[in-house]
GROMACS .gro file of C-alpha atoms in nm:
model
  137
    1MET     CA    1  -0.142  -0.326   4.677
    2ASN     CA    2  -0.464  -0.137   4.639
    3SER     CA    3  -0.716  -0.216   4.912
    4ASP     CA    4  -1.006  -0.091   4.696
    5ILE     CA    5  -1.035  -0.418   4.505
    6SER     CA    6  -1.397  -0.512   4.450
    7ASP     CA    7  -1.541  -0.834   4.586
    8LYS     CA    8  -1.616  -0.944   4.229
    9ASP     CA    9  -1.250  -0.898   4.127
   10LYS     CA   10  -1.136  -1.092   4.434
   11LYS     CA   11  -1.376  -1.374   4.350
   12ASP     CA   12  -1.266  -1.380   3.982
   13TRP     CA   13  -0.902  -1.398   4.086
   14LYS     CA   14  -0.970  -1.678   4.336
   15ASP     CA   15  -1.168  -1.873   4.072
   16PHE     CA   16  -0.886  -1.832   3.823
   17LEU     CA   17  -0.626  -1.966   4.068
   18GLU     CA   18  -0.843  -2.262   4.164
   19LYS     CA   19  -0.902  -2.367   3.803
   20ASN     CA   20  -0.528  -2.397   3.747
   21GLU     CA   21  -0.588  -2.260   3.399
   22LYS     CA   22  -0.294  -2.123   3.203
   23LEU     CA   23  -0.296  -1.808   3.001
   24PRO     CA   24  -0.179  -1.844   2.641
   25ASN     CA   25   0.174  -1.726   2.575
   26LYS     CA   26   0.127  -1.475   2.296
   27ASP     CA   27   0.501  -1.467   2.230
   28LEU     CA   28   0.488  -1.830   2.119
   29GLU     CA   29   0.190  -1.788   1.888
   30LYS     CA   30   0.257  -1.773   1.520
   31LYS     CA   31   0.215  -1.412   1.422
   32GLU     CA   32   0.082  -1.309   1.087
   33ASN     CA   33   0.354  -1.140   0.886
   34LYS     CA   34   0.271  -0.771   0.904
   35PHE     CA   35   0.571  -0.682   0.690
   36HIS     CA   36   0.463  -0.533   0.361
   37ILE     CA   37   0.688  -0.555   0.059
   38THR     CA   38   0.705  -0.225  -0.124
   39LYS     CA   39   0.867  -0.119  -0.449
   40SER     CA   40   0.880   0.205  -0.640
   41LEU     CA   41   0.912   0.313  -1.000
   42ASP     CA   42   1.031   0.656  -1.114
   43LEU     CA   43   0.906   0.753  -1.461
   44HIS     CA   44   1.104   1.075  -1.502
   45GLY     CA   45   1.240   1.091  -1.857
   46TYR     CA   46   0.999   0.835  -2.004
   47THR     CA   47   0.771   0.909  -2.297
   48LEU     CA   48   0.403   0.833  -2.243
   49ASP     CA   49   0.421   0.510  -2.444
   50GLU     CA   50   0.739   0.396  -2.267
   51ALA     CA   51   0.590   0.481  -1.927
   52ASN     CA   52   0.270   0.287  -1.991
   53LYS     CA   53   0.463  -0.022  -2.107
   54LYS     CA   54   0.698   0.001  -1.809
   55VAL     CA   55   0.411   0.045  -1.561
   56GLU     CA   56   0.223  -0.252  -1.705
   57SER     CA   57   0.521  -0.485  -1.679
   58PHE     CA   58   0.620  -0.346  -1.337
   59ILE     CA   59   0.275  -0.402  -1.185
   60THR     CA   60   0.262  -0.757  -1.323
   61GLU     CA   61   0.612  -0.830  -1.194
   62CYS     CA   62   0.531  -0.688  -0.849
   63PHE     CA   63   0.207  -0.886  -0.831
   64ASP     CA   64   0.396  -1.207  -0.914
   65GLN     CA   65   0.654  -1.124  -0.645
   66LYS     CA   66   0.377  -1.067  -0.387
   67VAL     CA   67   0.459  -0.699  -0.344
   68SER     CA   68   0.180  -0.528  -0.153
   69LYS     CA   69   0.250  -0.159  -0.220
   70ILE     CA   70   0.395   0.022  -0.520
   71THR     CA   71   0.490   0.387  -0.539
   72ILE     CA   72   0.480   0.529  -0.892
   73VAL     CA   73   0.660   0.862  -0.933
   74THR     CA   74   0.541   1.048  -1.243
   75GLY     CA   75   0.663   1.392  -1.153
   76LYS     CA   76   0.448   1.703  -1.158
   77GLY     CA   77   0.518   1.786  -1.520
   78LEU     CA   78   0.711   2.100  -1.430
   79HIS     CA   79   0.988   2.027  -1.681
   80SER     CA   80   0.773   1.885  -1.958
   81GLN     CA   81   0.767   2.034  -2.302
   82ASN     CA   82   0.391   2.099  -2.289
   83ASP     CA   83   0.441   2.471  -2.331
   84LYS     CA   84   0.563   2.414  -2.688
   85ASP     CA   85   0.237   2.248  -2.794
   86PRO     CA   86  -0.063   2.484  -2.808
   87TYR     CA   87  -0.306   2.189  -2.797
   88ILE     CA   88  -0.185   2.058  -2.460
   89SER     CA   89  -0.275   2.223  -2.131
   90LYS     CA   90   0.025   2.374  -1.957
   91LYS     CA   91  -0.134   2.300  -1.618
   92PHE     CA   92  -0.115   1.923  -1.652
   93GLY     CA   93   0.185   1.694  -1.677
   94ILE     CA   94   0.137   1.424  -1.936
   95LEU     CA   95   0.249   1.129  -1.721
   96LYS     CA   96   0.092   1.260  -1.402
   97ASN     CA   97  -0.259   1.225  -1.544
   98SER     CA   98  -0.222   0.974  -1.825
   99VAL     CA   99  -0.049   0.691  -1.638
  100PRO     CA  100  -0.321   0.653  -1.372
  101ASP     CA  101  -0.584   0.666  -1.650
  102PHE     CA  102  -0.396   0.398  -1.844
  103ILE     CA  103  -0.393   0.174  -1.536
  104LYS     CA  104  -0.762   0.230  -1.454
  105ASN     CA  105  -0.861   0.150  -1.814
  106ASN     CA  106  -0.654  -0.170  -1.826
  107SER     CA  107  -0.882  -0.447  -1.697
  108SER     CA  108  -0.603  -0.705  -1.661
  109LEU     CA  109  -0.407  -0.467  -1.437
  110MET     CA  110  -0.711  -0.365  -1.234
  111LYS     CA  111  -0.774  -0.732  -1.148
  112LYS     CA  112  -0.444  -0.722  -0.957
  113ILE     CA  113  -0.505  -0.388  -0.784
  114LYS     CA  114  -0.686  -0.331  -0.458
  115THR     CA  115  -0.674   0.050  -0.467
  116ILE     CA  116  -0.488   0.351  -0.607
  117THR     CA  117  -0.432   0.652  -0.380
  118ASP     CA  118  -0.238   0.979  -0.373
  119ALA     CA  119   0.114   0.962  -0.233
  120GLU     CA  120   0.224   1.127   0.088
  121ILE     CA  121   0.442   1.437   0.052
  122GLU     CA  122   0.758   1.245   0.151
  123ASP     CA  123   0.699   0.999  -0.135
  124GLY     CA  124   0.642   1.260  -0.405
  125GLY     CA  125   0.314   1.424  -0.311
  126SER     CA  126   0.113   1.529  -0.615
  127GLY     CA  127   0.386   1.394  -0.843
  128ALA     CA  128   0.335   1.035  -0.729
  129PHE     CA  129   0.070   0.781  -0.632
  130TYR     CA  130   0.043   0.449  -0.452
  131ILE     CA  131  -0.091   0.123  -0.586
  132PHE     CA  132  -0.195  -0.139  -0.331
  133LEU     CA  133  -0.197  -0.483  -0.488
  134LYS     CA  134  -0.425  -0.774  -0.412
  135LYS     CA  135  -0.271  -1.090  -0.271
  136LYS     CA  136  -0.173  -1.344  -0.534
  137LEU     CA  137  -0.351  -1.671  -0.470
   0.00000   0.00000   0.00000
């Protein structure tokens, strides 16, 4: 044992022992569930209209099921047919940009959403995004 224990620490320890006070057992306390339910949706192969309808129903379904995090994979638009249409930019995938805009402009969906962020590289990087849902009351 260390002999460099301060007088204050010795006094605090003696006081604790004399009070016969018990420390709470943290193992027996009810812990808040830190487990987050996550789901993902891959929109590869969907048209813009199909994707928007699917996303709307998926977000509502996940909210009702108390899912906390959704990963939406839109793809990067690398295999889209944008190059055949001179009026569409070849730099942007249709779903990649339009689906998040659809969500942000849908007030009933935004009432269920806490935040929307870019996905990590292992979840699709720039071809995906996360939606964190609010808790259903």
